[in-house]
Tab-separated table of C-alpha atoms in Angstrom:
chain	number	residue	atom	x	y	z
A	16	UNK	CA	66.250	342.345	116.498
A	17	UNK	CA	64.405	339.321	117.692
A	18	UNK	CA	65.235	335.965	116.177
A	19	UNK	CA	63.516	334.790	113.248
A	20	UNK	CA	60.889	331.867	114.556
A	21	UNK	CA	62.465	328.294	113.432
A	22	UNK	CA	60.366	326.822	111.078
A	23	UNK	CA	58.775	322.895	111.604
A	24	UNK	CA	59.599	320.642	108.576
A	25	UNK	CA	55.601	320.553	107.997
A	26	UNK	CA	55.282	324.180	107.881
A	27	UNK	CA	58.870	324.702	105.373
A	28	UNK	CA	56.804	321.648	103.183
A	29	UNK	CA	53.249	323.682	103.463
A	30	UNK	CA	54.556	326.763	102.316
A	31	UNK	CA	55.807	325.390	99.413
A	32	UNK	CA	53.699	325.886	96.167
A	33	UNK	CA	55.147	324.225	93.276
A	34	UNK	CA	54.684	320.526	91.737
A	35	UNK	CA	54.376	318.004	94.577
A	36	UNK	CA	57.807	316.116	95.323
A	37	UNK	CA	57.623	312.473	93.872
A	38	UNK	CA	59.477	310.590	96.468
A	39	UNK	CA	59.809	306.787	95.211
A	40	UNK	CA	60.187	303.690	97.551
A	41	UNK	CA	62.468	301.338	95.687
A	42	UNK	CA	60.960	298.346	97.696
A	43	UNK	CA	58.239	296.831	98.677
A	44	UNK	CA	58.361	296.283	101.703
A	45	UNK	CA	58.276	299.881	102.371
A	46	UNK	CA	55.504	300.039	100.549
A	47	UNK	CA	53.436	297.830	102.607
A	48	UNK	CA	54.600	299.256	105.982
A	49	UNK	CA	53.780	303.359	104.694
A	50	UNK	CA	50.305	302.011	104.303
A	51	UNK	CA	50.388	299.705	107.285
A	52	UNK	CA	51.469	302.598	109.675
A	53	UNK	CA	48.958	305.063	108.191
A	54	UNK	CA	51.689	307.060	106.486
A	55	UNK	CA	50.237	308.145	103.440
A	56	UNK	CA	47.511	309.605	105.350
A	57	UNK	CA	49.685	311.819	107.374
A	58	UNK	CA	51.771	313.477	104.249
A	59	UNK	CA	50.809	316.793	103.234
A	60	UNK	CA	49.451	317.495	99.522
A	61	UNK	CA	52.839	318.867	98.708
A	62	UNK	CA	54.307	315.459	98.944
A	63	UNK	CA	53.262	312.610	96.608
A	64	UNK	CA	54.357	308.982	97.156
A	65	UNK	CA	55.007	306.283	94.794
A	66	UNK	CA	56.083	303.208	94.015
A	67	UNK	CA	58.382	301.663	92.343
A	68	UNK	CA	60.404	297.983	91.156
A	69	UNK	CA	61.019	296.930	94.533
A	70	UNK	CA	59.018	293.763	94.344
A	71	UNK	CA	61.063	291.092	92.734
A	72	UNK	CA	58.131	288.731	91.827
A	73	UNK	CA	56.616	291.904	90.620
A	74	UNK	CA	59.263	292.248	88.074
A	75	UNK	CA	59.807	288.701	87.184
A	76	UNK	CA	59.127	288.339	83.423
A	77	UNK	CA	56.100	286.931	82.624
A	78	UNK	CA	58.258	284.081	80.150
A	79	UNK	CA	60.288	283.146	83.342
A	80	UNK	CA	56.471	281.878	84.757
A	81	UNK	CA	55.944	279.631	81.032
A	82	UNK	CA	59.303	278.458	81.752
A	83	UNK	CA	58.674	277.193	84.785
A	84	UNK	CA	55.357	275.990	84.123
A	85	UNK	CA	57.443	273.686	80.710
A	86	UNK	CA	59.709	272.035	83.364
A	87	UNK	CA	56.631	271.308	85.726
A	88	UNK	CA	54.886	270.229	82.655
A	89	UNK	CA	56.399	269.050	79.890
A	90	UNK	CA	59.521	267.814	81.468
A	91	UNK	CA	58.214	266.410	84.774
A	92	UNK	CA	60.333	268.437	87.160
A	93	UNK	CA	59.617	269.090	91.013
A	94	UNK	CA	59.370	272.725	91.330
A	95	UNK	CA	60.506	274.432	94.518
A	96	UNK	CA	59.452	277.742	94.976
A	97	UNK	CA	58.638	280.278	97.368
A	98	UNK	CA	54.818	280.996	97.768
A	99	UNK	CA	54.350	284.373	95.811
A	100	UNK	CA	55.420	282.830	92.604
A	101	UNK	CA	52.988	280.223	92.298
A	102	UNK	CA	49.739	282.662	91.356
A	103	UNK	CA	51.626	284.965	89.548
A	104	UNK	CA	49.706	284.671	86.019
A	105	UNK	CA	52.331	283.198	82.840
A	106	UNK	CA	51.204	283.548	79.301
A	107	UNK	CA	48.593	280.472	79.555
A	108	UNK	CA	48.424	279.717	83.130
A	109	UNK	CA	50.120	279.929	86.384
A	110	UNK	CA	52.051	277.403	88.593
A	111	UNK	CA	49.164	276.921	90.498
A	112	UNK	CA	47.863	276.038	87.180
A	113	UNK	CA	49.967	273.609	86.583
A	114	UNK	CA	49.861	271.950	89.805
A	115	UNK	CA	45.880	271.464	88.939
A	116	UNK	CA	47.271	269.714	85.758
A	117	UNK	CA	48.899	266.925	87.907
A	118	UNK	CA	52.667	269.242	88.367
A	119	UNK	CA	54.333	269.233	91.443
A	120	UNK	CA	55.049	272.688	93.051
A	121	UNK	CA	56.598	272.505	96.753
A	122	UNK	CA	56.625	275.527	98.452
A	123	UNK	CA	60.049	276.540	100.526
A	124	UNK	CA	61.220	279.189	102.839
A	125	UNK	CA	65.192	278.916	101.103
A	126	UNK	CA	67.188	277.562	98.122
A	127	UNK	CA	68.401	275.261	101.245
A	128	UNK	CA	65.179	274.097	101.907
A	129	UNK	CA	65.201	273.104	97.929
A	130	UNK	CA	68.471	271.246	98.019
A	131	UNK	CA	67.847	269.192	101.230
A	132	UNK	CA	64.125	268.215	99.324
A	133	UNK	CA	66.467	267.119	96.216
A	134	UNK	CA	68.827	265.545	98.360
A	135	UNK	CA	65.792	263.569	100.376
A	136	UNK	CA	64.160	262.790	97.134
A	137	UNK	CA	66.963	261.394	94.629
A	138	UNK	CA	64.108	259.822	92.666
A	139	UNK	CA	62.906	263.108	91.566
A	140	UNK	CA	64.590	266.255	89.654
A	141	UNK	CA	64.497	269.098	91.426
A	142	UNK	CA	63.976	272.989	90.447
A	143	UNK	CA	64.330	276.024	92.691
A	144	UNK	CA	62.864	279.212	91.064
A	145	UNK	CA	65.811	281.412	91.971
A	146	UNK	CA	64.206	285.469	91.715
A	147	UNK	CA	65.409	287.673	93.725
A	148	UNK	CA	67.737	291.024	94.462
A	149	UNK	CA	71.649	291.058	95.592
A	150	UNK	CA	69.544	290.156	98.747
A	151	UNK	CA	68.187	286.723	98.378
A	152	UNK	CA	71.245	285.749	95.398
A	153	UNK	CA	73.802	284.365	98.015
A	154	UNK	CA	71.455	281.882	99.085
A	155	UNK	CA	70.941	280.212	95.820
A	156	UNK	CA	74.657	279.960	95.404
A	157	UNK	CA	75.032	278.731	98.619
A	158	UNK	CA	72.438	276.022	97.491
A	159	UNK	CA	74.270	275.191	94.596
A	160	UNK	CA	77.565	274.762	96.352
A	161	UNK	CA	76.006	272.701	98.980
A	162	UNK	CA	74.230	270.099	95.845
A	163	UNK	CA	77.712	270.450	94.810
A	164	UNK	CA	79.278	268.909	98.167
A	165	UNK	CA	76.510	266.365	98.364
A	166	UNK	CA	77.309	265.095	95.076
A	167	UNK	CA	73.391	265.889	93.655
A	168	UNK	CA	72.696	265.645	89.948
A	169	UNK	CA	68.606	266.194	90.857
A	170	UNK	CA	68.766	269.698	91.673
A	171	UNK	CA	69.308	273.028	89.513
A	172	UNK	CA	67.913	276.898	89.423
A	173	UNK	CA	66.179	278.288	86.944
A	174	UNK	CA	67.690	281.604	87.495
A	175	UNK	CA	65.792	285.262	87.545
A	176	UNK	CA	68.058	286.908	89.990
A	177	UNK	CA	68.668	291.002	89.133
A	178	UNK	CA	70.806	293.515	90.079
A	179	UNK	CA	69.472	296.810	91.175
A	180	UNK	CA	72.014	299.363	89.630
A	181	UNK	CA	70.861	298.869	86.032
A	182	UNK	CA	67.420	299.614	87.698
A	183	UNK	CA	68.425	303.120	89.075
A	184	UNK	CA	69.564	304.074	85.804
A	185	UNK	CA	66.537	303.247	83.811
A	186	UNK	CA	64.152	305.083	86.942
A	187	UNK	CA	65.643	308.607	86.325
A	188	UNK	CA	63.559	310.953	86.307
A	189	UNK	CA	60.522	309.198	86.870
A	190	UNK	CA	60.746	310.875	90.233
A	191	UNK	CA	62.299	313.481	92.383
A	192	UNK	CA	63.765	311.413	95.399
A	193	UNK	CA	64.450	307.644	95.905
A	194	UNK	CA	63.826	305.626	98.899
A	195	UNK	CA	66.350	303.193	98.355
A	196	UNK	CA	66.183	299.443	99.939
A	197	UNK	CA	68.759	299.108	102.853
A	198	UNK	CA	67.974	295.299	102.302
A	199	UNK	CA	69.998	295.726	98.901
A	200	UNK	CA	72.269	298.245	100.002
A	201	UNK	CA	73.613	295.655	103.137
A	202	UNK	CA	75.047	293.119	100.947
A	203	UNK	CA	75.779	295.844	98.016
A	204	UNK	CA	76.866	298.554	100.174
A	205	UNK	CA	75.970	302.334	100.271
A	206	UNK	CA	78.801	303.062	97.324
A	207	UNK	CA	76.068	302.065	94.944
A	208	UNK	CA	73.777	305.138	95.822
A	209	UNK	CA	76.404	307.182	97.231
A	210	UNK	CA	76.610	309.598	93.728
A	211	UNK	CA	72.651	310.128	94.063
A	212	UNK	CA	72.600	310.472	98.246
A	213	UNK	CA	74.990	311.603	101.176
A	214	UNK	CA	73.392	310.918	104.118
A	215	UNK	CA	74.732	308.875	107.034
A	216	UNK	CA	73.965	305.289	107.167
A	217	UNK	CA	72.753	302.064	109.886
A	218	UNK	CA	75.111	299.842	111.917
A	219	UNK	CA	73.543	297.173	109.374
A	220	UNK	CA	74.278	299.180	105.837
A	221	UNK	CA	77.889	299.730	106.108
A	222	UNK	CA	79.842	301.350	102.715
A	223	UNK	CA	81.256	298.171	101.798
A	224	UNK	CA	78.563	295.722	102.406
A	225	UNK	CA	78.894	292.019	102.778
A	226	UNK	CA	82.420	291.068	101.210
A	227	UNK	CA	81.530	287.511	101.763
A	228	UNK	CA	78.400	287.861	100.147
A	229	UNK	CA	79.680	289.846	97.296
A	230	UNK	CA	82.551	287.387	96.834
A	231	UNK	CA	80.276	284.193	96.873
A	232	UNK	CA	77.881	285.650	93.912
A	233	UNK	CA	80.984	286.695	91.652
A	234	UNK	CA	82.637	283.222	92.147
A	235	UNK	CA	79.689	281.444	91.456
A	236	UNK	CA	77.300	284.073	88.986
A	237	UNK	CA	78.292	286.445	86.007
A	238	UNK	CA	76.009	289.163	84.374
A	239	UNK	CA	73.482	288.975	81.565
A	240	UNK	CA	71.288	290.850	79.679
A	241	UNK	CA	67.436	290.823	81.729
A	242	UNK	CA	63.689	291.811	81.160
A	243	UNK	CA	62.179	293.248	83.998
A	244	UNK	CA	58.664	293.506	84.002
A	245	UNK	CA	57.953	297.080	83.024
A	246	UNK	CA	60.957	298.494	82.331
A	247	UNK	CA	61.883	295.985	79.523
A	248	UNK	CA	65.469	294.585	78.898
A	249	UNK	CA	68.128	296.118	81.065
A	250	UNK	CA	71.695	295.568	79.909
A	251	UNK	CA	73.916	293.256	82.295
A	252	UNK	CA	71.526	293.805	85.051
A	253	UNK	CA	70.840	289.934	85.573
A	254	UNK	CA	72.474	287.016	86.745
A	255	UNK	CA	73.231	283.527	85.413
A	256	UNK	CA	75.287	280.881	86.545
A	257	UNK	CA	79.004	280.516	85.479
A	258	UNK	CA	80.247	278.137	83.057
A	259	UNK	CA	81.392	276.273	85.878
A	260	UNK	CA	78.225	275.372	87.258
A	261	UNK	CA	75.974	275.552	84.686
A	262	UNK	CA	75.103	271.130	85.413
A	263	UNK	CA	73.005	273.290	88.007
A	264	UNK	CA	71.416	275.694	85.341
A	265	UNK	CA	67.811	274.732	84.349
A	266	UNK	CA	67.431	276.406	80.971
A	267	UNK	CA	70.725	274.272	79.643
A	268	UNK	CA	69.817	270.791	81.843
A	269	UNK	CA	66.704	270.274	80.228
A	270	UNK	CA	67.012	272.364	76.960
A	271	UNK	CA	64.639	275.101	77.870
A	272	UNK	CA	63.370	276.904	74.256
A	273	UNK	CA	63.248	281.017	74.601
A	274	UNK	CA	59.962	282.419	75.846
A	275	UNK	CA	59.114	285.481	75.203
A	276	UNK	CA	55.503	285.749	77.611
A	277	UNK	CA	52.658	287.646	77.317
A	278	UNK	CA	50.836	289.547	79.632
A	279	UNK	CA	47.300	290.176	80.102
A	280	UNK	CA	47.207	293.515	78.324
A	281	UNK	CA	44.586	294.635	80.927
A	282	UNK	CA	47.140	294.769	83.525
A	283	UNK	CA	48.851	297.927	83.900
A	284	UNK	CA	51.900	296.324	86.358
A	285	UNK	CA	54.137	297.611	84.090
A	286	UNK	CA	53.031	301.432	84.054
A	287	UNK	CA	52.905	301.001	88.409
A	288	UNK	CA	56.580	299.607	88.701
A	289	UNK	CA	57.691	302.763	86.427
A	290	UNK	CA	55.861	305.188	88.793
A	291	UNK	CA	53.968	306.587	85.721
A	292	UNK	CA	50.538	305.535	87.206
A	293	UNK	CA	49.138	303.764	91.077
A	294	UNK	CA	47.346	300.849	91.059
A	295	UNK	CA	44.051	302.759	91.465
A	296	UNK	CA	43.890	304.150	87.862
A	297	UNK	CA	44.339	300.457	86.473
A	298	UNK	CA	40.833	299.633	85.056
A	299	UNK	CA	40.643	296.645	86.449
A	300	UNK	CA	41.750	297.195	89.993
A	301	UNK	CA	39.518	295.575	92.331
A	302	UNK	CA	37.334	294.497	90.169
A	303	UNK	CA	38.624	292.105	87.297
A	304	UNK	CA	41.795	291.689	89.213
A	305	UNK	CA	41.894	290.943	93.271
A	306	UNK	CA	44.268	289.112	95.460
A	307	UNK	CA	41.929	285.808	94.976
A	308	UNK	CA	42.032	286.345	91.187
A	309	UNK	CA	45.276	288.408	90.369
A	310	UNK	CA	45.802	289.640	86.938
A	311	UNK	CA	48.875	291.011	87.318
A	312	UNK	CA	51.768	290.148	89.480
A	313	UNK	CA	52.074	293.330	91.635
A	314	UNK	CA	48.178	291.719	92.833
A	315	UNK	CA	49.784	288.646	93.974
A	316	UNK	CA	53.086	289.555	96.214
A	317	UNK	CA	53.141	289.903	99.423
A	318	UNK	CA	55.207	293.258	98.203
A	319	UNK	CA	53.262	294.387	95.593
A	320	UNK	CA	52.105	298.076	95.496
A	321	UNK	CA	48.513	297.010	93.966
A	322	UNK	CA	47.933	294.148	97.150
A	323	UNK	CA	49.479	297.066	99.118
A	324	UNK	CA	46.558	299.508	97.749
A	325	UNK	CA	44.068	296.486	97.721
A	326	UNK	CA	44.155	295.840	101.433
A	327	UNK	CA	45.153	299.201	102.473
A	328	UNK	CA	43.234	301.570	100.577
């Protein structure tokens, strides 16, 4: 009896005839480089890709943008930020708004770069816009601790950091497999997806992830109660500074009032970070809403799945 002929992964996914596999990229950048590298194209119809909150400006409530835009504003702070934030659209206007209002908006490449402008500038109160995943969170503690060593009383975060778990959770079942973001998972560690995957992992990802890392956040940060964009409030799945260091918290320096935000009810950013639509079926797409005159925030970022689409597609 001859062998049966091995079958190529394209010809096992070709014979299959049910409902195309959903397979979403939890991050953005892999969002960009699937349509940079022309993979999309190369999938077969069995195999649909979407994608999903990966983008941290993307998910960034729109009140966290009218906060912002109060402390520029209203209380005269210096506003440190990195560039993606400062178009993102807030309930009346954007940063870049504000900084046509006579607000000053610095952009930075780190929290660092923040604390070394506060430091430079005593004369001026200084705010870093702290959003981010377990990625980018050690830095802004690691700012902190630093204005905390120099002896600053000029600089503070206005925090938006999230954690990704509560995410995961609130994505099941909007899709059949997860690419997850080994960004996250090298500081977090692969025990976070390990009950959804069991694959092997990189010399970078390792099981436990960065103990240091982990260790500065929980000295310095506790949970909280977050909106994400989309997905609405997710229990404990932000951060906030500890009691400790909240001289460096924002919101409590300068008396901050609760702000709910708006959105541009035009904008479907929501429906794209849930995976229930892509950024082509949004009305507006291309038209009303481009990278030189965003709507939404998935149109500004750099990771965004609608600039992805937008320059891609």
């Amino acid at each position: 009896m001859s062998e049966e002929k091995k079958k190529t992964a394209r010809e096992i996914i070709e014979g299959y005839d049910g409902p195309p596999v959903r397979i979403m990229e939890v991050c953005g950048t892999h969002t960009h480089e699937i349509f940079r590298l022309g993979i999309r194209k190369l999938l077969p119809k069995q195999v649909e890709l979407i994608s999903g909150p990966g983008c941290p400006v993307c998910v960034t409530q729109v009140g966290f943008i009218d906060e912002a835009v109060y402390l520029a504003l209203e209380c005269g702070v210096t506003i440190c930020t990195f560039g993606d934030l400062v178009r993102v659209p807030g309930t009346e206007m954007s940063l870049a708004g504000a900084r046509e209002k006579g607000a000053k908006v610095r952009i930075v490449y780190s929290p660092v770069d923040a604390e070394q402008y506060a430091k430079d500038h005593p004369e001026e109160q200084v705010v870093f816009l702290a959003v981010g995943f377990e990625t980018t969170t050690p830095a802004s503690c690691l700012a902190v601790r630093k204005a905390s060593e120099d002896g600053l009383t000029n600089f503070a975060l206005l925090v938006a950091n999230k954690t990704m778990p509560g995410a995961y959770a609130a994505l099941k079942g909007s899709a059949d497999v997860f690419l997850y973001p080994g960004h996250v998972n090298a500081i977090t560690g692969t025990e976070l997806c390990e009950s959804l995957v069991d694959e092997g992992v990189s010399g970078v990802v390792t099981r436990e992830g960065s103990r240091e890392a982990q260790k500065l956040v929980a000295d310095m940060m506790e949970n909280c109660d977050t909106e994400w964009r989309g997905l609405g409030i997710i229990p404990n799945s932000g951060l906030r500074l500890k009691k400790e260091w909240e001289a460096y918290d924002a919101r409590k320096k300068f008396h901050v009032p609760e702000m709910k935000g708006r959105s541009n009810p035009a904008c479907r950013c929501g429906d794209v970070l849930q995976g229930k639509c892509k950024p082509s079926d949004c009305k507006v797409f291309g038209k009303g809403c481009t990278p030189q005159h965003p709507i939404g925030a998935c149109m500004v970022s750099n990771e965004g799945a609608c600039s992805a689409y937008y320059q891609y597609s």
